[in-house]
PDB file of C-alpha atoms in Angstrom:
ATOM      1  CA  UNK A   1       0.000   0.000   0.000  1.00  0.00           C
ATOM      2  CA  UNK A   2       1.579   3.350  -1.262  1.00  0.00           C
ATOM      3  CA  UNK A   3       0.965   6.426   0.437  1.00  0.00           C
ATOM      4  CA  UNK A   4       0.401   9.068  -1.724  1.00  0.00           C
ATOM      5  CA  UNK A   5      -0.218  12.749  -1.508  1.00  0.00           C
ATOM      6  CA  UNK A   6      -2.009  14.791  -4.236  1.00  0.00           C
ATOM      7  CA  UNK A   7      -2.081  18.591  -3.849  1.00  0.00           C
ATOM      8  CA  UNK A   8      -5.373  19.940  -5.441  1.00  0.00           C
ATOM      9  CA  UNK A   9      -7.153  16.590  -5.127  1.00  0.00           C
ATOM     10  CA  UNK A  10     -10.721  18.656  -4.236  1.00  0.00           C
ATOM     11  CA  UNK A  11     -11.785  19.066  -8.179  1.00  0.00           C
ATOM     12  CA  UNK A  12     -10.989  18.674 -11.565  1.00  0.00           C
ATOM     13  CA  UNK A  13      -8.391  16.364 -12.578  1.00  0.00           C
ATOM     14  CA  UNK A  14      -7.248  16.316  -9.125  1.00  0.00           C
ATOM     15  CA  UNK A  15     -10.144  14.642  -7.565  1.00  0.00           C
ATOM     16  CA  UNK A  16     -10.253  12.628 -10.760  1.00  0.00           C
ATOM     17  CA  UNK A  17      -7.250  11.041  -9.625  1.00  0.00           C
ATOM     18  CA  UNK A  18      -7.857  10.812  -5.829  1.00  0.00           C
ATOM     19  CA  UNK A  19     -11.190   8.314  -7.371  1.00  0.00           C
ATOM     20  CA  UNK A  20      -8.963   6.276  -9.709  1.00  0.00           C
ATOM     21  CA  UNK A  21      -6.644   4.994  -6.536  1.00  0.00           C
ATOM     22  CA  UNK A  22      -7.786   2.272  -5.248  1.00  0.00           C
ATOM     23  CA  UNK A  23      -6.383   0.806  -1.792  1.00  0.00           C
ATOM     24  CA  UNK A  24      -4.140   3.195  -1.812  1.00  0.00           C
ATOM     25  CA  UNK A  25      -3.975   5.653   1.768  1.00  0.00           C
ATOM     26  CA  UNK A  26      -4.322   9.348   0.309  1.00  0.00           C
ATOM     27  CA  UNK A  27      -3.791  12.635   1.552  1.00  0.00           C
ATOM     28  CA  UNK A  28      -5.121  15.544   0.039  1.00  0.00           C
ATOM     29  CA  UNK A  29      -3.567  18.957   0.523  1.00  0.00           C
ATOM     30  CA  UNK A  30      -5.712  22.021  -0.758  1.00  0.00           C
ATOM     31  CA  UNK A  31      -8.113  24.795   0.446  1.00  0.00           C
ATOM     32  CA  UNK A  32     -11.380  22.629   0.153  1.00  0.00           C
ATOM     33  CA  UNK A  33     -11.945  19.130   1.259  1.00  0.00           C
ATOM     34  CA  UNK A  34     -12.004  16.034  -1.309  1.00  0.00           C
ATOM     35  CA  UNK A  35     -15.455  14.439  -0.912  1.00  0.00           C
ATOM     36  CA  UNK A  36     -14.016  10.567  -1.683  1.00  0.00           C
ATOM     37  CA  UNK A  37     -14.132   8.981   1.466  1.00  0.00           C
ATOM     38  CA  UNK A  38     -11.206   8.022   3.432  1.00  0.00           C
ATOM     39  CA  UNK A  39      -8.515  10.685   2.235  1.00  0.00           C
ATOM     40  CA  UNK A  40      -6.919  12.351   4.781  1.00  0.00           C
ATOM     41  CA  UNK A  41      -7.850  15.922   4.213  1.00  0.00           C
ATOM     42  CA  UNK A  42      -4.940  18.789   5.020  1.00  0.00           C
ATOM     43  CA  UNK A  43      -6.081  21.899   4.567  1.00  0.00           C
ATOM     44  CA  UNK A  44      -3.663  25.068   3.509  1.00  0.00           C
ATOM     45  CA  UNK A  45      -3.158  26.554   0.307  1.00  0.00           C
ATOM     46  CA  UNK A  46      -0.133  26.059  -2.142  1.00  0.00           C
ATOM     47  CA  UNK A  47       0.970  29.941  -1.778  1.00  0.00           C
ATOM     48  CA  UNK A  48       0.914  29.575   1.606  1.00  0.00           C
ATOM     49  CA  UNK A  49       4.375  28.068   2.871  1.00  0.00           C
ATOM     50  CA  UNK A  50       3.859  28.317   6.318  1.00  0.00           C
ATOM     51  CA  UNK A  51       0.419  25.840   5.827  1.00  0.00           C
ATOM     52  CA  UNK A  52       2.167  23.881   3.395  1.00  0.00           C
ATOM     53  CA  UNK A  53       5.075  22.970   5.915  1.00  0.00           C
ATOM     54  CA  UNK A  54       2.257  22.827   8.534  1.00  0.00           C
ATOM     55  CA  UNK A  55       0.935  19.844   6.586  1.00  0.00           C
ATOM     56  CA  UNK A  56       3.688  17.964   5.206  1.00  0.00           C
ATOM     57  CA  UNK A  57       5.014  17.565   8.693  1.00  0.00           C
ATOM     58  CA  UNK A  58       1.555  15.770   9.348  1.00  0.00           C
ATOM     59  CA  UNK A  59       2.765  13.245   7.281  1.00  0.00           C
ATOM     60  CA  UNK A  60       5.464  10.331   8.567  1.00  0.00           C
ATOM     61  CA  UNK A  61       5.724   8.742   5.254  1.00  0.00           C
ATOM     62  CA  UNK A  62       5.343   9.537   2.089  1.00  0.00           C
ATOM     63  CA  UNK A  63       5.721   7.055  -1.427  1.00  0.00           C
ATOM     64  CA  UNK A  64       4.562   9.807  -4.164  1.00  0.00           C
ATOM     65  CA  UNK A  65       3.527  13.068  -4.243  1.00  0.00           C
ATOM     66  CA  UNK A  66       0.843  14.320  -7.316  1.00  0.00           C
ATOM     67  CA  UNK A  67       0.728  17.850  -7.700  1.00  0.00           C
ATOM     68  CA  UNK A  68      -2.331  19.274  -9.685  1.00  0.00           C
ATOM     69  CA  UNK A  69      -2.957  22.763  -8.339  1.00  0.00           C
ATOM     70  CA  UNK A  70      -3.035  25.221 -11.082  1.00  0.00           C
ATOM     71  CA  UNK A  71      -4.905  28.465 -12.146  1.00  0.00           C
ATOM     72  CA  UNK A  72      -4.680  30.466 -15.193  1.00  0.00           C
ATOM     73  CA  UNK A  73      -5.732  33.916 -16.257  1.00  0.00           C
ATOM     74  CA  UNK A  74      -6.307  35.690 -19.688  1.00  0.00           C
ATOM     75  CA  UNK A  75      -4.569  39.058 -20.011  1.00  0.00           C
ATOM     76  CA  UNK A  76      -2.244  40.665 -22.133  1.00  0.00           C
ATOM     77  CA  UNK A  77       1.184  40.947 -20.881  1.00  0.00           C
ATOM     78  CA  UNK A  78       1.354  44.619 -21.067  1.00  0.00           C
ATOM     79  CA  UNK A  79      -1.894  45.033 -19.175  1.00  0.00           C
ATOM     80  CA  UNK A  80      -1.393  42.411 -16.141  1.00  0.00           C
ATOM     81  CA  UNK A  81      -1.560  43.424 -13.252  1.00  0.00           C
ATOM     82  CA  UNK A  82       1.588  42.407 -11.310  1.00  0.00           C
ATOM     83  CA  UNK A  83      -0.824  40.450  -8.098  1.00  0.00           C
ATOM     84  CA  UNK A  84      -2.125  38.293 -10.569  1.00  0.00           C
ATOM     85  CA  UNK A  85       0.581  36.767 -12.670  1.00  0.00           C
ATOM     86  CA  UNK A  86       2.535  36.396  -9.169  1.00  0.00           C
ATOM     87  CA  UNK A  87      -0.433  34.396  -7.352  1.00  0.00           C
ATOM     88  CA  UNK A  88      -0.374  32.536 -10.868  1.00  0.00           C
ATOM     89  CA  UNK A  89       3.127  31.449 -10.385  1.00  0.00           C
ATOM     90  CA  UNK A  90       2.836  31.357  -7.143  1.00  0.00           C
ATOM     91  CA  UNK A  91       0.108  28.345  -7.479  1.00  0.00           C
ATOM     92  CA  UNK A  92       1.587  27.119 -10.539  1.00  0.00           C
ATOM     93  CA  UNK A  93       5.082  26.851 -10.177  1.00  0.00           C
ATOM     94  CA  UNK A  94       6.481  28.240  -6.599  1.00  0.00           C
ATOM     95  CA  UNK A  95       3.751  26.021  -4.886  1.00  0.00           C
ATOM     96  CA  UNK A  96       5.257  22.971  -6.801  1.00  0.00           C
ATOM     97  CA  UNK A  97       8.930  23.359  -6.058  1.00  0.00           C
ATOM     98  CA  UNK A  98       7.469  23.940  -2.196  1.00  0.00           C
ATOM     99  CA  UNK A  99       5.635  20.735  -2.198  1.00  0.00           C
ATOM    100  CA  UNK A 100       8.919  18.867  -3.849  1.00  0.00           C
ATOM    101  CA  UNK A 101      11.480  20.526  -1.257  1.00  0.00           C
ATOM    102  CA  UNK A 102       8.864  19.625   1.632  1.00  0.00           C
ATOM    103  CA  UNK A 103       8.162  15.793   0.087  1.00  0.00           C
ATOM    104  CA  UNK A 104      11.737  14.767  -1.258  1.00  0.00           C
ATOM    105  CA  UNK A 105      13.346  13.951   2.309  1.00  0.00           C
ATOM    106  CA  UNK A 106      10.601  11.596   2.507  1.00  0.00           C
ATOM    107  CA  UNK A 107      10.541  10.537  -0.754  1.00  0.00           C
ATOM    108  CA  UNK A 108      13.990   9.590  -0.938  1.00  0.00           C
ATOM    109  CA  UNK A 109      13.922   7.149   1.373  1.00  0.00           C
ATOM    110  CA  UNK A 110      11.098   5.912   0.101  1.00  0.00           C
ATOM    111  CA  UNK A 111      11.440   2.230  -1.865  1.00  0.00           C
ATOM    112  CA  UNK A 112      10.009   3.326  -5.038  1.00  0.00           C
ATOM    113  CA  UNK A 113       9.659   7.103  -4.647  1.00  0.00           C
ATOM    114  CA  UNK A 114       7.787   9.559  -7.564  1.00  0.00           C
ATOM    115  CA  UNK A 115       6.551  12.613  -8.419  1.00  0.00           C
ATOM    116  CA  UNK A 116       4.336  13.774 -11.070  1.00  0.00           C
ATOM    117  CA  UNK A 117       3.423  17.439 -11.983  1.00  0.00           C
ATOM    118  CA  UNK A 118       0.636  18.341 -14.122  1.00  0.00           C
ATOM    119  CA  UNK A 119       2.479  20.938 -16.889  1.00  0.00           C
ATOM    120  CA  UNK A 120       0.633  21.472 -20.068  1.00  0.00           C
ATOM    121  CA  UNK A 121       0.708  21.722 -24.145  1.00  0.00           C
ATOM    122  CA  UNK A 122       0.555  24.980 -23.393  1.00  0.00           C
ATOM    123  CA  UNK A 123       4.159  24.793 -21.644  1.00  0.00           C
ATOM    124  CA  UNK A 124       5.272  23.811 -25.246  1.00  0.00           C
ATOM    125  CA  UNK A 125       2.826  25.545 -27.529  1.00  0.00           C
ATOM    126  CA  UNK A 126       2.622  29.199 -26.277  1.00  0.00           C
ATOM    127  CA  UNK A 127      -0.962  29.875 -25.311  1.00  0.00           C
ATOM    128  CA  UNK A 128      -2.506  33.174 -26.768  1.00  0.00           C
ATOM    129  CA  UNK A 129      -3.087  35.809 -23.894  1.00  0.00           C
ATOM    130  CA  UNK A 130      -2.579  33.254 -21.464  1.00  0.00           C
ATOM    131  CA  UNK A 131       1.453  33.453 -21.875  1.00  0.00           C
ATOM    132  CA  UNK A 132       1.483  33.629 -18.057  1.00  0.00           C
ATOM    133  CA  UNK A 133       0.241  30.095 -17.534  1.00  0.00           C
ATOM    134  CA  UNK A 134       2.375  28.646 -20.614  1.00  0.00           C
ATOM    135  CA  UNK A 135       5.375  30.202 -18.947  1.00  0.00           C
ATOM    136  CA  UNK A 136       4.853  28.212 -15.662  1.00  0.00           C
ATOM    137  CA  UNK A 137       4.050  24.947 -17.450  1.00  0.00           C
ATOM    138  CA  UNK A 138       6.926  25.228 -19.404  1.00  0.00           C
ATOM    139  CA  UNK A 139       8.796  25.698 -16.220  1.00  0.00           C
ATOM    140  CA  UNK A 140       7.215  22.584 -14.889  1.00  0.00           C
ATOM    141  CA  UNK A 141       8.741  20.377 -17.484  1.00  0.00           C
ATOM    142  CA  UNK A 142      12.717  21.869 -16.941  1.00  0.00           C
ATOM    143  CA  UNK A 143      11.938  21.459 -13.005  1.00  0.00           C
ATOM    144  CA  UNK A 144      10.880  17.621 -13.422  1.00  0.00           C
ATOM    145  CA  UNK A 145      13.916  16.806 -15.815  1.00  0.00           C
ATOM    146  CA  UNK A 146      16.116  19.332 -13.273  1.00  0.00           C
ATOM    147  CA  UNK A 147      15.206  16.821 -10.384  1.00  0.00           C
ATOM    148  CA  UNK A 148      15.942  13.533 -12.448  1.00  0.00           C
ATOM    149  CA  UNK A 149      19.396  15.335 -12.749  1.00  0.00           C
ATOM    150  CA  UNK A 150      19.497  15.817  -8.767  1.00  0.00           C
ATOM    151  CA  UNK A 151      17.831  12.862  -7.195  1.00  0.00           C
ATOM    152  CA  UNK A 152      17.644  10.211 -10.209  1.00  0.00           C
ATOM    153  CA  UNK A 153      16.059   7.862  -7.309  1.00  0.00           C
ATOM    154  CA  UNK A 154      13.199   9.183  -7.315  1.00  0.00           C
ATOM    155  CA  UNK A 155      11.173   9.476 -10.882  1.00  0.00           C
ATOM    156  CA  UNK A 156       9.971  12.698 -11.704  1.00  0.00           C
ATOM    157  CA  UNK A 157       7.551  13.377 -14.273  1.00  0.00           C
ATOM    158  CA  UNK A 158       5.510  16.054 -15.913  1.00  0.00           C
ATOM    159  CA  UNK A 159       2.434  15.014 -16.879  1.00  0.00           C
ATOM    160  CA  UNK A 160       2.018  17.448 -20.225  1.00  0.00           C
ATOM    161  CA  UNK A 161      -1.985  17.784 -20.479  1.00  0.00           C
ATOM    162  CA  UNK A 162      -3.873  19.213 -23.408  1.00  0.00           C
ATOM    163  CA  UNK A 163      -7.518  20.948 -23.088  1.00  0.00           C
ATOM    164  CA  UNK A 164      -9.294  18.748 -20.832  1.00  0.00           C
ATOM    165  CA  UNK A 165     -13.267  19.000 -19.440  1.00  0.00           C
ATOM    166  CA  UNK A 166     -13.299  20.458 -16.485  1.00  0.00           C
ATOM    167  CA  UNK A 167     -14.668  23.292 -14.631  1.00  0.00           C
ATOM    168  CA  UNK A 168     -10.876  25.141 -14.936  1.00  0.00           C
ATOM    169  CA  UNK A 169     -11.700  26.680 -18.083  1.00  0.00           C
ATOM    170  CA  UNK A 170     -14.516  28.900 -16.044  1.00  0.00           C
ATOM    171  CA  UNK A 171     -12.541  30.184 -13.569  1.00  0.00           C
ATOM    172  CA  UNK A 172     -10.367  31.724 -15.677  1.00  0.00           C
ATOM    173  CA  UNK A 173      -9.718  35.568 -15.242  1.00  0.00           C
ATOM    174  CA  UNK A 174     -10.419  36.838 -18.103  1.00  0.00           C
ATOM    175  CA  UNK A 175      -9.049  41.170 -18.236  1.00  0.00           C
ATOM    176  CA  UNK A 176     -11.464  43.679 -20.156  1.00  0.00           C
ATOM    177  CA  UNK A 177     -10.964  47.187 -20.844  1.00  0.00           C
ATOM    178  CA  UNK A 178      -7.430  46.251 -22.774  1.00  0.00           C
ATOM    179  CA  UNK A 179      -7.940  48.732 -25.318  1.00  0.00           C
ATOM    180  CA  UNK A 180      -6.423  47.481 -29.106  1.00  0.00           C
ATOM    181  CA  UNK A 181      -6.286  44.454 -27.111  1.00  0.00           C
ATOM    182  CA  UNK A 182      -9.945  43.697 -26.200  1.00  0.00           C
ATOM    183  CA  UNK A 183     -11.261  41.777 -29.463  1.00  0.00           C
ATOM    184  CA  UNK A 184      -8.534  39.636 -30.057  1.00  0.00           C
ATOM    185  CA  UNK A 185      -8.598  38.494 -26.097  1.00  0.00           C
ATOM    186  CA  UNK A 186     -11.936  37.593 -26.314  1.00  0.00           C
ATOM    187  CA  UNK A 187     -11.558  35.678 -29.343  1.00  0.00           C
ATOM    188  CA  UNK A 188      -8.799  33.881 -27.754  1.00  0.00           C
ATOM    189  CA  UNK A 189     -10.436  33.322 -24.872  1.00  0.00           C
ATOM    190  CA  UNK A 190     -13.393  31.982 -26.201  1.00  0.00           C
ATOM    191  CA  UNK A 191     -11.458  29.768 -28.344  1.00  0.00           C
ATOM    192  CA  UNK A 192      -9.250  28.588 -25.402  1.00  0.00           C
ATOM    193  CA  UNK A 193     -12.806  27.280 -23.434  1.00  0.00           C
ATOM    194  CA  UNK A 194     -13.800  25.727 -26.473  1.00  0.00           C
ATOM    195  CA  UNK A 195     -10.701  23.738 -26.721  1.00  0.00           C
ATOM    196  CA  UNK A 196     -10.703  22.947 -23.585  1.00  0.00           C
ATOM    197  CA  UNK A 197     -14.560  21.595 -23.720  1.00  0.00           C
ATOM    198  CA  UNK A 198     -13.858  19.186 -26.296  1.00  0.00           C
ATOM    199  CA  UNK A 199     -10.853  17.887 -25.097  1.00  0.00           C
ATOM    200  CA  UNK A 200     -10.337  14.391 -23.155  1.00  0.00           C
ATOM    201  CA  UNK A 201     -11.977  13.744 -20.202  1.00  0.00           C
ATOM    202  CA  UNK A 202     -10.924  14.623 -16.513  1.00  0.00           C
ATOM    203  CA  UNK A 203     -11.382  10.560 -16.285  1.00  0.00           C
ATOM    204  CA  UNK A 204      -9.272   9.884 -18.970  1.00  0.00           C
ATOM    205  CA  UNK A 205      -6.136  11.931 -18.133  1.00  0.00           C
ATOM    206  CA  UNK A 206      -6.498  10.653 -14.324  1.00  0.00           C
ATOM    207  CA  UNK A 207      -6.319   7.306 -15.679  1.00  0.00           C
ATOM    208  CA  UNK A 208      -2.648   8.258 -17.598  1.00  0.00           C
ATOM    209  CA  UNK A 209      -1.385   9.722 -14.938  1.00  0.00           C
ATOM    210  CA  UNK A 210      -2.247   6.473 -12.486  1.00  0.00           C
ATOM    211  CA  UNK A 211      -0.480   4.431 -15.040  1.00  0.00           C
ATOM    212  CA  UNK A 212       2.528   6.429 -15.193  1.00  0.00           C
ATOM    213  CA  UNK A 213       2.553   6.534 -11.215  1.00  0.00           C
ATOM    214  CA  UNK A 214       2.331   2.662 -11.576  1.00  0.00           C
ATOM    215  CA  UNK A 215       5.046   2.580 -14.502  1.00  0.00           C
ATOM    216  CA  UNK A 216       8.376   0.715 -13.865  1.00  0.00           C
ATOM    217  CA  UNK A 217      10.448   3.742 -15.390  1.00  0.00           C
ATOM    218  CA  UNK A 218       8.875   6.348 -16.701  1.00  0.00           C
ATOM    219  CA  UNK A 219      10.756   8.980 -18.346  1.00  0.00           C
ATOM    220  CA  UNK A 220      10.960  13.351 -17.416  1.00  0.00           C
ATOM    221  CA  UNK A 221       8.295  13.834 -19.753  1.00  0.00           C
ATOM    222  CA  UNK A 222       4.739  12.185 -20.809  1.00  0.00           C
ATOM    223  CA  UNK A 223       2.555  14.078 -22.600  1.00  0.00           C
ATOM    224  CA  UNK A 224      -0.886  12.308 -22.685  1.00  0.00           C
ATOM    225  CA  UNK A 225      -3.291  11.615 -25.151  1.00  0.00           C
ATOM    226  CA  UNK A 226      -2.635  10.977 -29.325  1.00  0.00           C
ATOM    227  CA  UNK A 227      -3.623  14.573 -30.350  1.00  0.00           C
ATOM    228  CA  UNK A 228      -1.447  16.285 -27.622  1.00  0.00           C
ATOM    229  CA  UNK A 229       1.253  14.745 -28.927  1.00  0.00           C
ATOM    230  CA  UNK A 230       0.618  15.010 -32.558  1.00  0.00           C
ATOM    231  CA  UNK A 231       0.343  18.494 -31.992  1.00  0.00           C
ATOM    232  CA  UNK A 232       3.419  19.627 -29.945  1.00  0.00           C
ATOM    233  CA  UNK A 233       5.498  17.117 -32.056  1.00  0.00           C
ATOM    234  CA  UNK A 234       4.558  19.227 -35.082  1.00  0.00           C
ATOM    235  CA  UNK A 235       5.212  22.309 -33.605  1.00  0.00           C
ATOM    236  CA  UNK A 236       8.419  21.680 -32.490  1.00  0.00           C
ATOM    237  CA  UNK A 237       9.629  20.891 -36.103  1.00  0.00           C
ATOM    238  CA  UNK A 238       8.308  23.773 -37.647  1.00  0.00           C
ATOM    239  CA  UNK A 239       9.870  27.378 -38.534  1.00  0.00           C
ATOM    240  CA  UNK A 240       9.429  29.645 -36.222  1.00  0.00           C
ATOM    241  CA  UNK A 241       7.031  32.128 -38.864  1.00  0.00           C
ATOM    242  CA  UNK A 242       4.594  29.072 -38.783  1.00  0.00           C
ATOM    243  CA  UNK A 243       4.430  28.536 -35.487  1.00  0.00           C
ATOM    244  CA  UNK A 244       3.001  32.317 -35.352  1.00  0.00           C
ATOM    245  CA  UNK A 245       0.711  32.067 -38.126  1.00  0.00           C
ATOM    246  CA  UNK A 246      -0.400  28.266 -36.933  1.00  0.00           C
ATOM    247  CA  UNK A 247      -0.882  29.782 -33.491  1.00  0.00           C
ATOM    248  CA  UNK A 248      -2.617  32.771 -34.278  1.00  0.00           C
ATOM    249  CA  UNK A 249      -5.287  31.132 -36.640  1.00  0.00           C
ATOM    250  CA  UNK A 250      -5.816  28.217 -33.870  1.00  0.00           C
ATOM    251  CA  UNK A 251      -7.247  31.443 -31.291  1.00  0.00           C
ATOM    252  CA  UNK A 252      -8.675  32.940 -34.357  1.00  0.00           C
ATOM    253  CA  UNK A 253      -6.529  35.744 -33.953  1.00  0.00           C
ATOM    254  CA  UNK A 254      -6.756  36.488 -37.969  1.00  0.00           C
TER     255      UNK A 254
END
């Protein structure tokens, strides 16, 4: 029996996850409870540090830590306001290498220890006016092959994720009153949700990432589902010019 901790394991594909692990003892660290019963239920948020050590030293043992906390925001970068692309990468990225400095002593130790990150397509295929939450996902993916580099005994992944079906893409801030900007951000935006609505399933990513906790050796980097990775294997071969004009006509920026 492992004993795993997922951090945002209250909704989306967090919670997902917490209900495909099966005899398993969970924890779940976020700001609301997860409803599946028998998870241990730590409450603090991820830009908190002072909760998040709070919790971790709850726990005696730990086998694998999931982290799935995220939160994104639509804004162009010259009109952001500096308290919301911070909290952004606070959640995103800061809260991550928090819960990975807190879990590793543990997790070294551990017979079989692992860590998985959700990061995104979006971390490899830039994100129209939502460059803030590419830019964190992107960093996701160096700081998972970063800690193969540092402590190669325990496997480190990032999980890279596509538009999936959850209630994320409604709780996205979304700026107005950008001037030149306003049109194409809404566009964007509206493209983005759409995307994200007929994407995979919450279910069907959680079952991914279960199998790559499960795997014997999986590598730095998974990116899940046939489309995601038809899609950010294409852009990574093409000129830079048509990456622009690809991107551009995906948010129907033209």
């Amino acid at each position: 029996m492992k004993n795993i901790v997922i951090v945002g394991g209250s909704s989306g594909i967090g919670l997902a996850v917490v209900q495909n692990l099966s005899g398993e003892n969970i924890a779940n660290i976020s700001r609301t409870p997860c409803v599946v019963a028998g998870v241990n239920n730590l409450t603090a948020d991820v830009t908190d540090r002072a909760a998040l050590k709070k919790a971790f030293s709850r726990l005696s043992r730990i086998d694998a830590l999931i982290y799935c906390a995220g939160t994104s925001m639509a804004a162009p970068v010259e009109y952001a306001e500096y308290d919301d692309y911070k909290r952004l990468f606070e959640v995103n990225l800061f809260g991550a290498i928090e819960c990975c400095k807190l879990a590793m002593p543990m997790l070294r130790t551990a017979e079989d220890g692992r860590i998985i990150i959700l990061s995104s397509t979006g971390g490899v295929t830039p994100i129209a006016y939502d460059g803030f939450y590419s830019a964190s996902k992107a960093g996701i993916i160096s700081l998972c092959a970063e800690l193969r580099l540092e402590a190669p005994e325990v496997k480190s992944t990032a999980v890279v994720i596509g538009g999936t079906q959850t209630q994320f893409s409604f709780k996205r801030k979304v700026y107005t009153d950008c001037g030149e900007y306003d049109e194409e951000l809404k566009r964007a935006s509206d493209s983005l949700i759409k995307m994200e609505q007929t994407g995979y399933s919450a279910e069907f990513v959680a079952q991914k990432i279960v199998k790559i906790l499960y795997a014997k050796n999986p590598p730095p980097k998974v990116t899940v589902g046939t489309k995601n990775k038809l899609v950010t294997g294409l852009y990574k071969i093409m000129p830079w010019r048509l990456k622009i004009t690809a991107l551009r006509s995906a948010y129907n920026l033209d």
